[in-house]
Coordinates of C-alpha atoms and ligand atoms in Angstrom, one line a residue:
M1 CA -32.2 54.2 27.0
H2 CA -29.8 55.7 29.6
M3 CA -32.5 56.9 31.8
Y4 CA -30.4 57.1 35.0
A5 CA -28.3 60.1 34.3
T6 CA -30.4 63.3 34.0
Y7 CA -27.6 65.7 34.4
T8 CA -27.7 69.4 34.1
T9 CA -24.6 71.5 34.0
P10 CA -25.3 74.5 36.2
T11 CA -23.6 77.8 36.5
V12 CA -23.7 79.6 39.8
D13 CA -24.2 83.4 40.0
N14 CA -23.5 85.7 42.9
T15 CA -26.7 84.9 44.7
H16 CA -25.9 81.2 44.4
Q17 CA -28.9 80.8 42.1
V18 CA -28.2 77.9 39.9
K19 CA -28.8 78.5 36.2
H20 CA -29.4 75.2 34.4
Q21 CA -27.8 74.3 31.1
Q22 CA -28.6 71.3 29.0
T23 CA -27.6 67.8 29.9
S24 CA -24.6 66.8 27.8
P25 CA -25.5 63.7 25.7
E26 CA -22.3 62.0 26.8
W27 CA -23.1 61.7 30.5
G28 CA -25.6 58.9 30.0
P29 CA -23.3 56.5 28.1
T30 CA -20.4 57.4 30.4
A31 CA -22.4 56.6 33.5
W32 CA -23.5 53.3 32.0
A33 CA -19.9 52.4 31.0
H34 CA -18.8 53.1 34.6
L35 CA -21.6 50.9 36.2
S36 CA -21.1 48.1 33.8
T37 CA -17.3 48.1 34.3
I38 CA -17.9 47.8 38.1
R39 CA -20.2 44.9 37.5
A40 CA -17.6 43.2 35.3
Q41 CA -14.5 43.9 37.4
S42 CA -16.1 43.8 40.9
P43 CA -13.3 46.0 42.4
L44 CA -12.3 45.4 46.0
I45 CA -13.0 48.5 48.1
Q46 CA -11.6 48.8 51.6
C47 CA -13.7 51.0 53.9
I48 CA -12.5 52.4 57.2
T49 CA -15.8 53.7 58.4
N50 CA -18.4 54.2 61.2
F51 CA -20.5 52.0 63.4
V52 CA -23.9 53.3 62.1
S53 CA -24.1 53.0 58.4
R54 CA -21.6 50.4 57.4
D55 CA -24.3 47.8 56.7
L56 CA -26.0 50.1 54.1
M57 CA -22.6 51.0 52.7
A58 CA -21.6 47.3 52.2
N59 CA -24.9 46.5 50.6
T60 CA -24.6 49.5 48.3
F61 CA -21.3 48.2 47.1
L62 CA -22.6 44.6 46.6
S63 CA -25.7 45.9 44.7
A64 CA -23.5 47.9 42.4
G65 CA -21.3 44.9 41.7
A66 CA -18.3 45.9 43.9
S67 CA -16.7 43.9 46.7
P68 CA -16.6 45.7 50.1
A69 CA -14.2 44.9 52.9
M70 CA -14.6 46.9 56.1
I71 CA -11.1 46.2 57.4
H72 CA -9.5 48.8 59.7
S73 CA -6.9 47.1 61.8
L74 CA -3.5 48.9 61.8
R75 CA -2.0 45.4 61.7
E76 CA -3.6 44.6 58.4
I77 CA -3.3 47.8 56.4
P78 CA 0.3 47.3 55.1
N79 CA -0.8 43.9 53.6
F80 CA -4.3 44.7 52.6
T81 CA -4.7 48.4 51.5
P82 CA -2.3 48.1 48.5
R83 CA -4.3 45.1 47.2
A84 CA -7.6 47.0 47.3
A85 CA -8.7 48.8 44.1
A86 CA -9.7 51.9 46.2
L87 CA -10.1 53.1 49.8
C88 CA -13.0 54.9 51.4
V89 CA -12.4 56.8 54.7
N90 CA -15.4 58.0 56.6
V91 CA -14.9 59.9 59.9
S92 CA -18.5 59.7 61.2
T93 CA -17.7 57.9 64.5
L94 CA -14.1 59.1 64.7
T95 CA -12.1 58.5 67.9
A96 CA -8.4 59.1 68.6
E97 CA -7.9 55.3 68.4
W98 CA -9.2 55.1 64.8
L99 CA -7.4 58.0 63.4
P100 CA -4.0 56.3 63.0
A101 CA -5.6 53.6 60.9
M102 CA -7.1 56.2 58.6
R103 CA -3.8 57.9 58.2
A104 CA -1.9 54.7 57.6
A105 CA -4.4 53.5 55.0
A106 CA -4.4 56.8 53.2
E107 CA -0.7 56.7 53.1
A108 CA -0.6 53.1 51.9
A109 CA -3.2 53.8 49.2
G110 CA -1.2 56.9 48.1
R111 CA 2.0 55.0 47.9
A112 CA 0.4 52.2 45.9
G113 CA -1.1 54.7 43.5
K114 CA -4.7 53.7 44.5
P115 CA -7.5 56.2 44.5
W116 CA -9.1 57.0 47.8
V117 CA -12.2 59.0 48.9
L118 CA -12.8 60.9 52.1
D119 CA -16.2 61.5 53.7
P120 CA -15.7 64.4 56.2
V121 CA -18.8 63.6 58.2
A122 CA -19.8 66.4 60.7
A123 CA -16.6 68.2 60.0
R124 CA -18.0 71.3 61.8
E125 CA -18.7 69.4 65.0
S126 CA -15.4 69.8 66.9
G127 CA -11.9 71.1 66.5
F128 CA -10.6 67.5 66.8
R129 CA -12.7 66.3 63.9
L130 CA -12.1 69.4 61.7
E131 CA -8.3 69.1 62.3
A132 CA -8.4 65.3 61.5
C133 CA -10.3 66.0 58.2
R134 CA -7.9 68.8 57.2
E135 CA -4.9 66.5 58.0
L136 CA -6.5 63.8 55.8
I137 CA -7.2 66.2 53.0
G138 CA -3.5 67.2 53.2
M139 CA -2.8 63.6 52.3
R140 CA -4.5 64.2 49.0
P141 CA -7.6 62.1 48.7
T142 CA -8.8 61.7 45.1
V143 CA -12.3 62.8 46.1
V144 CA -13.8 64.6 49.1
R145 CA -17.6 64.3 49.3
G146 CA -19.6 66.1 52.0
N147 CA -22.9 67.9 52.6
G148 CA -23.1 71.8 52.4
S149 CA -22.2 72.3 56.0
E150 CA -19.2 70.0 55.9
I151 CA -17.7 71.5 52.8
L152 CA -18.2 75.0 54.2
A153 CA -16.5 74.0 57.4
L154 CA -13.5 72.5 55.6
A155 CA -13.1 75.5 53.3
N156 CA -13.4 78.1 56.0
A157 CA -11.7 76.0 58.7
S158 CA -14.5 76.9 61.1
V159 CA -16.4 74.8 63.8
G160 CA -20.2 75.1 64.4
P161 CA -22.9 76.1 64.7
S162 CA -24.0 73.0 63.0
K163 CA -26.5 70.1 63.1
G164 CA -24.2 67.2 63.7
V165 CA -24.1 64.9 60.8
D166 CA -27.0 66.5 59.0
S167 CA -26.6 69.7 56.9
S168 CA -27.9 73.1 57.9
H169 CA -26.9 74.5 54.5
Q170 CA -28.1 74.0 50.9
S171 CA -25.5 72.5 48.6
T172 CA -25.8 75.7 46.5
D173 CA -24.4 77.7 49.5
A174 CA -21.2 75.7 49.3
V175 CA -20.3 75.7 45.6
E176 CA -17.8 78.5 45.8
A177 CA -16.2 77.1 48.9
A178 CA -16.0 73.7 47.1
K179 CA -14.3 75.3 44.1
S180 CA -11.7 76.9 46.3
L181 CA -11.2 73.7 48.4
A182 CA -10.7 71.7 45.2
K183 CA -8.2 74.3 44.0
S184 CA -6.2 74.4 47.2
S185 CA -6.2 70.7 47.9
G186 CA -6.0 69.2 44.4
C187 CA -8.9 66.9 45.2
I188 CA -12.2 66.5 43.4
V189 CA -14.9 68.0 45.7
A190 CA -18.5 66.8 45.7
I191 CA -21.3 68.4 47.7
S192 CA -24.5 66.5 48.1
G193 CA -27.9 68.1 48.5
A194 CA -31.0 68.8 46.4
V195 CA -28.5 69.4 43.6
D196 CA -25.2 67.5 43.9
F197 CA -22.3 69.4 42.7
V198 CA -18.9 68.1 41.6
T199 CA -15.9 70.3 41.0
D200 CA -12.3 70.1 40.2
G201 CA -11.8 73.8 41.0
Q202 CA -12.5 74.8 37.4
R203 CA -15.4 72.7 36.1
V204 CA -18.7 72.3 38.0
V205 CA -21.4 69.8 37.2
G206 CA -24.6 69.2 39.1
A207 CA -26.7 66.0 39.3
Q208 CA -30.3 66.5 40.0
N209 CA -31.6 63.1 40.6
G210 CA -32.9 62.0 43.9
V211 CA -35.8 62.5 46.3
A212 CA -36.0 64.5 49.5
M213 CA -36.9 61.3 51.5
M214 CA -33.3 60.2 51.2
Q215 CA -32.4 62.6 53.9
K216 CA -34.6 60.5 56.2
I217 CA -32.4 57.4 55.9
T218 CA -29.2 57.4 57.9
G219 CA -26.1 56.7 55.9
T220 CA -27.2 57.7 52.5
G221 CA -24.4 60.2 52.2
C222 CA -21.9 57.7 53.5
S223 CA -23.2 55.2 51.0
V224 CA -22.9 57.5 48.0
T225 CA -19.3 58.3 49.0
A226 CA -18.7 54.5 49.1
L227 CA -20.2 54.3 45.6
I228 CA -17.9 57.1 44.4
A229 CA -14.9 55.0 45.6
A230 CA -16.1 52.1 43.5
F231 CA -16.5 54.4 40.5
V232 CA -13.1 56.0 40.8
A233 CA -11.6 52.6 41.4
I234 CA -12.5 51.5 37.8
D235 CA -11.7 54.9 36.2
P236 CA -9.0 56.6 38.3
L237 CA -7.8 58.8 35.5
H238 CA -11.2 60.4 35.2
A239 CA -12.1 60.9 38.8
F240 CA -14.2 64.0 38.1
E241 CA -16.4 62.1 35.7
A242 CA -16.5 59.0 37.8
T243 CA -17.7 61.0 40.9
A244 CA -20.4 62.7 38.8
T245 CA -21.6 59.4 37.4
A246 CA -21.7 57.7 40.8
L247 CA -24.3 60.1 42.1
P248 CA -27.4 59.5 39.9
F249 CA -27.2 55.7 40.3
W250 CA -27.6 56.0 44.0
Y251 CA -30.5 58.3 43.6
R252 CA -32.1 56.1 41.0
C253 CA -31.8 53.4 43.5
L254 CA -33.4 55.5 46.1
E255 CA -36.2 56.5 43.8
N256 CA -36.9 52.8 43.4
G257 CA -36.9 52.2 47.1
H258 CA -39.0 55.3 47.7
R259 CA -41.6 54.2 45.2
V260 CA -41.8 50.7 46.4
H261 CA -42.1 50.9 50.2
Y262 CA -40.7 54.1 51.8
K263 CA -38.6 51.9 54.0
A264 CA -34.9 52.0 54.7
E265 CA -34.5 48.3 54.2
E266 CA -35.8 48.6 50.6
V267 CA -33.2 51.1 49.6
A268 CA -30.5 49.0 48.2
V269 CA -32.6 47.3 45.6
S270 CA -30.6 46.2 42.5
L271 CA -29.4 49.2 40.7
G272 CA -31.5 49.7 37.6
S273 CA -33.1 47.2 35.3
G274 CA -29.9 45.6 34.1
A275 CA -29.5 43.9 37.5
V276 CA -26.5 41.8 37.9
E277 CA -26.9 38.3 36.7
V278 CA -25.2 35.9 39.1
E279 CA -24.5 32.5 37.8
E280 CA -26.8 29.8 39.2
T281 CA -25.7 26.6 40.9
A282 CA -22.6 25.1 39.3
M283 CA -22.3 21.3 39.6
V284 CA -19.2 19.7 40.8
D285 CA -17.2 18.4 37.9
N286 CA -15.0 15.4 37.6
T287 CA -11.8 17.2 38.2
H288 CA -12.7 17.3 41.8
Q289 CA -13.3 13.6 41.9
V290 CA -16.7 13.8 43.6
K291 CA -19.4 11.5 42.7
H292 CA -23.1 12.5 43.2
Q293 CA -25.4 10.2 45.1
Q294 CA -29.0 10.4 45.8
T295 CA -30.4 12.6 48.5
S296 CA -30.8 10.4 51.5
P297 CA -34.4 10.3 52.6
E298 CA -33.3 10.9 56.2
W299 CA -31.9 14.4 55.7
G300 CA -35.4 16.1 55.4
P301 CA -36.7 14.8 58.8
T302 CA -33.2 15.4 60.4
A303 CA -33.3 19.0 59.3
W304 CA -36.8 19.5 60.6
A305 CA -35.8 17.8 63.9
H306 CA -32.9 20.3 64.3
L307 CA -35.0 23.4 63.4
S308 CA -37.9 22.4 65.7
T309 CA -35.5 21.7 68.6
V310 CA -33.8 25.1 68.1
R311 CA -37.3 26.6 68.3
A312 CA -38.2 24.6 71.3
Q313 CA -35.0 25.1 73.3
S314 CA -34.1 28.5 72.1
P315 CA -30.4 28.0 72.8
L316 CA -28.3 31.0 73.9
I317 CA -25.6 31.7 71.3
Q318 CA -22.8 34.0 72.2
C319 CA -21.3 35.8 69.2
I320 CA -18.0 37.6 69.1
T321 CA -18.3 39.1 65.7
N322 CA -17.9 42.1 63.4
F323 CA -19.3 45.6 63.1
V324 CA -20.9 45.0 59.7
S325 CA -23.2 42.0 59.8
R326 CA -24.0 41.6 63.5
D327 CA -27.5 42.8 63.0
L328 CA -28.3 40.2 60.3
M329 CA -26.6 37.5 62.4
A330 CA -28.7 38.3 65.4
N331 CA -31.9 38.5 63.4
T332 CA -31.1 35.2 61.7
L333 CA -30.7 33.5 65.1
L334 CA -33.9 35.0 66.4
S335 CA -35.9 34.0 63.3
A336 CA -34.7 30.4 63.7
G337 CA -35.8 30.4 67.3
A338 CA -32.4 30.8 69.0
S339 CA -31.3 33.6 71.4
P340 CA -28.3 35.7 70.3
A341 CA -26.0 37.6 72.6
M342 CA -23.3 39.7 71.0
I343 CA -21.1 39.9 74.1
H344 CA -17.4 40.3 73.7
S345 CA -15.9 41.9 76.8
L346 CA -13.0 40.1 78.3
R347 CA -14.5 41.0 81.7
E348 CA -17.7 39.1 81.0
I349 CA -16.4 35.9 79.2
P350 CA -15.5 33.9 82.4
N351 CA -19.1 34.3 83.7
F352 CA -21.0 34.3 80.4
T353 CA -19.4 31.9 77.9
P354 CA -19.9 28.8 80.0
R355 CA -23.6 29.6 80.3
A356 CA -24.1 29.9 76.5
A357 CA -25.2 26.8 74.6
A358 CA -22.7 27.6 71.9
L359 CA -20.2 30.3 70.8
C360 CA -19.7 31.8 67.3
V361 CA -16.4 33.6 66.6
N362 CA -16.2 35.7 63.5
V363 CA -13.0 37.6 62.6
S364 CA -14.4 39.9 59.9
T365 CA -13.3 43.2 61.6
L366 CA -10.5 41.7 63.6
T367 CA -8.1 43.9 65.6
A368 CA -5.3 43.1 68.0
E369 CA -7.6 44.4 70.8
W370 CA -10.4 41.9 70.0
L371 CA -8.3 38.8 69.6
P372 CA -7.7 38.1 73.3
A373 CA -11.5 38.0 73.8
M374 CA -11.9 35.5 71.0
R375 CA -9.1 33.4 72.5
A376 CA -10.6 33.6 76.0
A377 CA -14.1 32.7 74.9
A378 CA -12.9 29.8 72.8
E379 CA -11.0 28.5 75.8
A380 CA -13.9 29.0 78.1
A381 CA -16.3 27.2 75.7
G382 CA -13.8 24.3 75.3
R383 CA -13.4 24.0 79.1
A384 CA -17.2 24.0 79.6
G385 CA -17.6 21.4 76.9
K386 CA -19.7 23.7 74.7
P387 CA -19.5 23.6 71.0
W388 CA -18.1 26.6 69.2
V389 CA -17.9 27.7 65.5
L390 CA -15.3 29.8 63.7
D391 CA -15.9 32.0 60.7
P392 CA -12.5 32.8 59.3
V393 CA -13.7 35.8 57.2
A394 CA -11.1 37.0 54.7
A395 CA -8.5 34.6 56.2
G396 CA -6.1 35.5 53.4
A397 CA -6.4 39.3 53.8
S398 CA -3.2 39.6 55.9
G399 CA -0.6 37.7 57.8
F400 CA -2.0 38.9 61.1
R401 CA -5.5 37.5 60.2
L402 CA -4.2 34.3 58.8
E403 CA -2.1 33.6 61.9
A404 CA -5.0 34.5 64.2
C405 CA -7.3 32.1 62.3
R406 CA -4.8 29.3 62.5
E407 CA -4.3 29.9 66.2
L408 CA -8.0 29.7 66.8
I409 CA -8.3 26.5 64.7
G410 CA -5.6 25.1 66.9
M411 CA -8.0 25.6 69.8
R412 CA -10.3 23.1 68.1
P413 CA -13.6 24.7 67.1
T414 CA -16.4 22.2 66.5
V415 CA -17.0 23.7 63.0
V416 CA -15.1 26.0 60.7
R417 CA -17.3 27.6 58.0
G418 CA -15.8 29.8 55.2
N419 CA -16.2 30.5 51.6
G420 CA -13.9 28.9 49.0
S421 CA -11.2 31.5 49.1
E422 CA -11.1 31.5 52.9
I423 CA -10.8 27.7 53.2
L424 CA -8.1 27.6 50.6
A425 CA -6.2 30.4 52.4
L426 CA -6.4 28.5 55.7
A427 CA -5.3 25.2 54.2
N428 CA -2.5 26.6 52.1
A429 CA -1.5 29.1 54.8
S430 CA -1.3 31.7 52.1
V431 CA -2.1 35.5 52.1
G432 CA -3.8 37.0 49.0
P433 CA -4.5 37.3 46.2
S434 CA -8.0 37.3 47.5
K435 CA -11.1 39.5 47.3
G436 CA -11.3 40.5 50.9
V437 CA -14.4 39.1 52.4
D438 CA -16.0 37.8 49.1
S439 CA -14.9 34.6 47.5
S440 CA -12.9 34.5 44.3
H441 CA -13.2 30.7 44.2
Q442 CA -16.0 28.3 43.8
S443 CA -16.8 26.1 46.8
T444 CA -15.9 23.0 44.6
D445 CA -12.3 24.3 44.3
A446 CA -11.9 23.9 48.0
V447 CA -13.4 20.5 48.7
E448 CA -10.1 18.6 48.8
V449 CA -8.3 21.1 51.0
A450 CA -11.4 21.2 53.3
K451 CA -11.0 17.5 53.7
S452 CA -7.4 17.7 54.6
L453 CA -8.1 20.7 56.9
A454 CA -10.8 18.7 58.7
K455 CA -8.4 15.8 59.1
S456 CA -5.5 17.8 60.4
S457 CA -7.6 20.0 62.7
G458 CA -10.2 17.6 63.9
C459 CA -12.9 20.1 63.1
I460 CA -15.9 19.8 60.8
V461 CA -15.2 22.1 57.8
A462 CA -17.9 23.7 55.7
V463 CA -17.3 25.5 52.4
S464 CA -20.2 27.7 51.3
G465 CA -21.0 28.6 47.7
A466 CA -23.4 27.4 45.0
I467 CA -23.0 24.0 46.8
D468 CA -22.3 24.1 50.5
F469 CA -19.9 21.3 51.3
V470 CA -19.5 19.8 54.7
T471 CA -16.7 17.4 55.6
D472 CA -15.3 15.7 58.7
G473 CA -12.2 14.6 56.7
Q474 CA -13.9 11.3 55.6
R475 CA -17.4 12.0 54.6
V476 CA -18.4 14.8 52.3
V477 CA -22.0 16.1 51.8
G478 CA -23.2 19.0 49.7
A479 CA -26.2 21.1 50.6
Q480 CA -27.7 22.4 47.3
N481 CA -30.2 24.8 48.6
G482 CA -30.0 28.6 48.3
V483 CA -30.0 31.2 45.5
A484 CA -27.1 33.1 44.0
M485 CA -28.6 36.5 45.1
M486 CA -27.6 35.6 48.7
Q487 CA -24.1 36.6 47.8
K488 CA -25.3 40.1 47.1
I489 CA -26.4 40.6 50.7
T490 CA -23.6 41.4 53.1
G491 CA -23.2 39.0 55.9
T492 CA -25.2 36.0 54.7
G493 CA -22.1 33.9 55.2
C494 CA -21.6 35.2 58.7
S495 CA -25.3 34.6 59.4
V496 CA -25.3 31.0 58.3
T497 CA -22.3 30.4 60.5
A498 CA -24.3 31.8 63.5
L499 CA -27.1 29.4 62.5
I500 CA -24.7 26.5 62.4
A501 CA -23.7 27.4 66.0
A502 CA -27.4 27.2 67.0
F503 CA -27.8 23.8 65.3
V504 CA -24.7 22.3 66.9
A505 CA -25.8 23.7 70.2
I506 CA -28.8 21.5 70.2
D507 CA -27.1 18.4 68.7
P508 CA -23.4 18.6 69.7
L509 CA -22.8 14.9 69.2
H510 CA -23.8 15.2 65.5
A511 CA -22.0 18.3 64.5
F512 CA -21.5 17.1 60.9
E513 CA -25.2 16.6 60.4
A514 CA -26.2 19.8 62.2
T515 CA -23.8 21.8 60.0
A516 CA -25.3 20.4 56.8
T517 CA -28.9 20.9 57.9
A518 CA -28.2 24.5 59.1
L519 CA -26.8 25.3 55.6
S520 CA -29.7 23.6 53.9
I521 CA -32.3 25.4 56.0
F522 CA -30.8 28.8 55.5
G523 CA -30.7 28.0 51.7
I524 CA -34.4 27.0 51.7
A525 CA -35.2 30.3 53.5
G526 CA -33.3 32.1 50.7
E527 CA -35.1 30.1 48.0
I528 CA -38.6 31.0 49.4
G529 CA -37.5 34.6 50.1
M530 CA -36.4 35.0 46.5
D531 CA -39.9 34.2 45.2
M532 CA -41.0 37.5 46.8
A533 CA -37.9 39.6 46.4
K534 CA -37.1 42.3 43.9
G535 CA -33.4 42.4 44.7
P536 CA -30.9 42.0 47.5
A537 CA -32.5 44.4 50.0
S538 CA -35.9 42.8 49.8
L539 CA -34.4 39.3 49.7
R540 CA -32.8 40.1 53.0
V541 CA -36.2 40.9 54.5
H542 CA -37.9 37.9 53.0
L543 CA -35.1 35.5 53.9
I544 CA -35.6 36.3 57.5
D545 CA -39.4 36.1 57.3
S546 CA -39.1 32.8 55.5
L547 CA -36.7 31.3 58.0
Y548 CA -39.2 32.3 60.7
G549 CA -42.1 30.8 58.9
L550 CA -40.6 27.4 57.8
D551 CA -42.9 24.4 58.4
Q552 CA -42.3 20.7 58.5
D553 CA -43.7 19.9 55.1
T554 CA -41.6 22.6 53.3
V555 CA -38.4 21.6 55.1
V556 CA -38.8 17.9 54.4
R557 CA -39.7 18.5 50.8
R558 CA -37.1 21.0 50.0
V559 CA -34.0 19.8 51.8
N560 CA -31.4 18.9 49.2
I561 CA -28.4 17.4 50.8
I562 CA -26.3 15.0 48.7
S563 CA -23.5 12.7 49.7
F564 CA -20.2 12.9 47.8
S565 CA -17.6 10.2 48.2
Ligands
LIG601 N1 -24.3 30.6 43.8 C1 -25.0 30.3 45.0 N2 -26.2 29.6 44.9 C2 -26.9 29.3 46.0 N3 -26.6 29.7 47.2 C3 -25.4 30.4 47.4 C4 -24.6 30.8 46.3 N4 -23.5 31.5 46.7 C5 -23.7 31.6 48.0 N5 -24.8 31.0 48.4 C6 -25.3 30.9 49.8 O1 -25.2 32.2 50.4 C7 -24.8 32.0 51.8 C8 -23.5 32.8 52.0 O2 -22.4 32.1 51.4 P1 -21.1 32.8 50.9 O3 -20.2 31.8 50.3 O4 -21.5 33.9 50.0 O5 -20.5 33.4 52.2 P2 -19.4 34.5 52.6 O6 -18.7 34.8 51.3 O7 -18.7 34.0 53.7 O8 -20.4 35.7 52.9 P3 -20.2 37.0 53.9 O9 -18.7 37.3 54.0 O10 -21.0 38.1 53.1 O11 -20.8 36.8 55.2 C9 -24.7 30.5 52.1 O12 -25.8 30.1 52.7 C10 -24.6 29.9 50.7 O13 -25.1 28.7 50.6
LIG602 C1 -18.1 43.7 54.1 C2 -17.5 43.3 55.3 N1 -16.3 43.8 55.8 C3 -16.0 43.3 57.0 S1 -17.1 42.3 57.6 C4 -18.1 42.4 56.3 C5 -19.4 41.6 56.2 C6 -19.3 40.3 55.5 O1 -18.3 39.5 56.1

């Protein structure tokens, strides 16, 4: 029944040989209780992390049922961190510029009584990194999770010889060091390896799930630390147990991926057989005063005309975007036939932006340093008469972000596309309570405010969700393509915004129609992809393949855009 958790409770003798004891019968039910609570509560987890594995980390959260937000700006931490259920700090690509945000977030989480988890990646690599990790441990994270080499470095305060981010030690080599680190720091310490150990300084348990192939995927360690943050978020009073139960789920997930394809992109398949059931398309009810009409027969041919023109013209789309989903955004644009360029330097904007066919600005991982480039590019696009599209990700996460979004809207983007919570935050000019980058509202909740935002700003406004609404302030249409599983892939919203930029690039005089057809086409790719997918990770692959392969007959037949008035 509870097949995921195959725990043994090891004892460690002097030679570091692990003697196995029986799995306690409580671990299976406890592990299941933790996972199902995450699915029910969908805790918001803030991550201040690295440039390499944040995509896998975000998808791991979504597959487990949690809601990730990779928000790291010092300007946002005071507002945002206390609202997150837990924080995950990962030092993989640490620089002197990022350290103050890690400190500030750790302090804010501590003050708000929220659990936080530290991943001391490559702690042995340099004095700077080791010192930073030790300083952060002094701020009392709830859990520290590292590989054998990292935990040894932390416990012995020694630098090198090491293998960078990979371990040159067995986890068994570090059990005693982990125990003393746990005792001296007051943190739960977890060491990953062939056996994963968790200790509070007294107790030691070991999880023996997993496959060796997981070492061949970058970011698996970072992702299990992220998962630990979600587990301690929902059971902060039992951080030892929550850490121990987080580990086998990840490995179970890896075993599935391993068996299926041996490919990194298959890793984050839905966790276990009790995969999250996401509600399918909700229809708009009367309280939103929208009346359904028939799909107009023109929408199918219009959508096909847009897609085939994108394929024929391959418009250059400049994106100033975030660190998490830029890969999926670029691949979405390529699959649709457009040409993406993630170029954000202030030095390049005057030359480059006027040459792009359209611009896409996405504020997901906004900082004070990036905002001037967004402003400059919006201005350059406007001056050159090029359409541009704004994705106001997590608009209600902080005052800084909300103000930046409203300033950018004042610069008159052609289209603003957000989820229900984002459009509501923009229209009401209100910060929180939101779920970070994920929506806590239905798109139907935001139709009326989208209309007034469109009227006041002069932009086309799109609200994504089970129905994707598009409005120019007068007309409202709803694209009813797509599948709920698309919400379980990080960055699908960012990617459809990029696709909208490509569609308005080739039909700038009909931005309302181009926005609706882009949303519908992306949804159709999701529907076809879902027929082949086993979960979010394989849907991501099949969605891109399906977008690439769409033909006229399929598009014309499947487009489902309805007018509401
Ligand atoms: N319940 C659903 N049924 C069908 N399609 C959906 C559903 N929810 C979302 N989608 C589709 O998923 C895509 C992403 O929309 P969503 O509202 O989740 O964006 P988002 O929250 O901005 O995403 P992100 O921040 O991860 O980029 C859109 O194409 C949307 O149509
Ligand atoms: C999870 C996440 N955090 C910042 S950007 C992003 C991807 C979806 O917007």
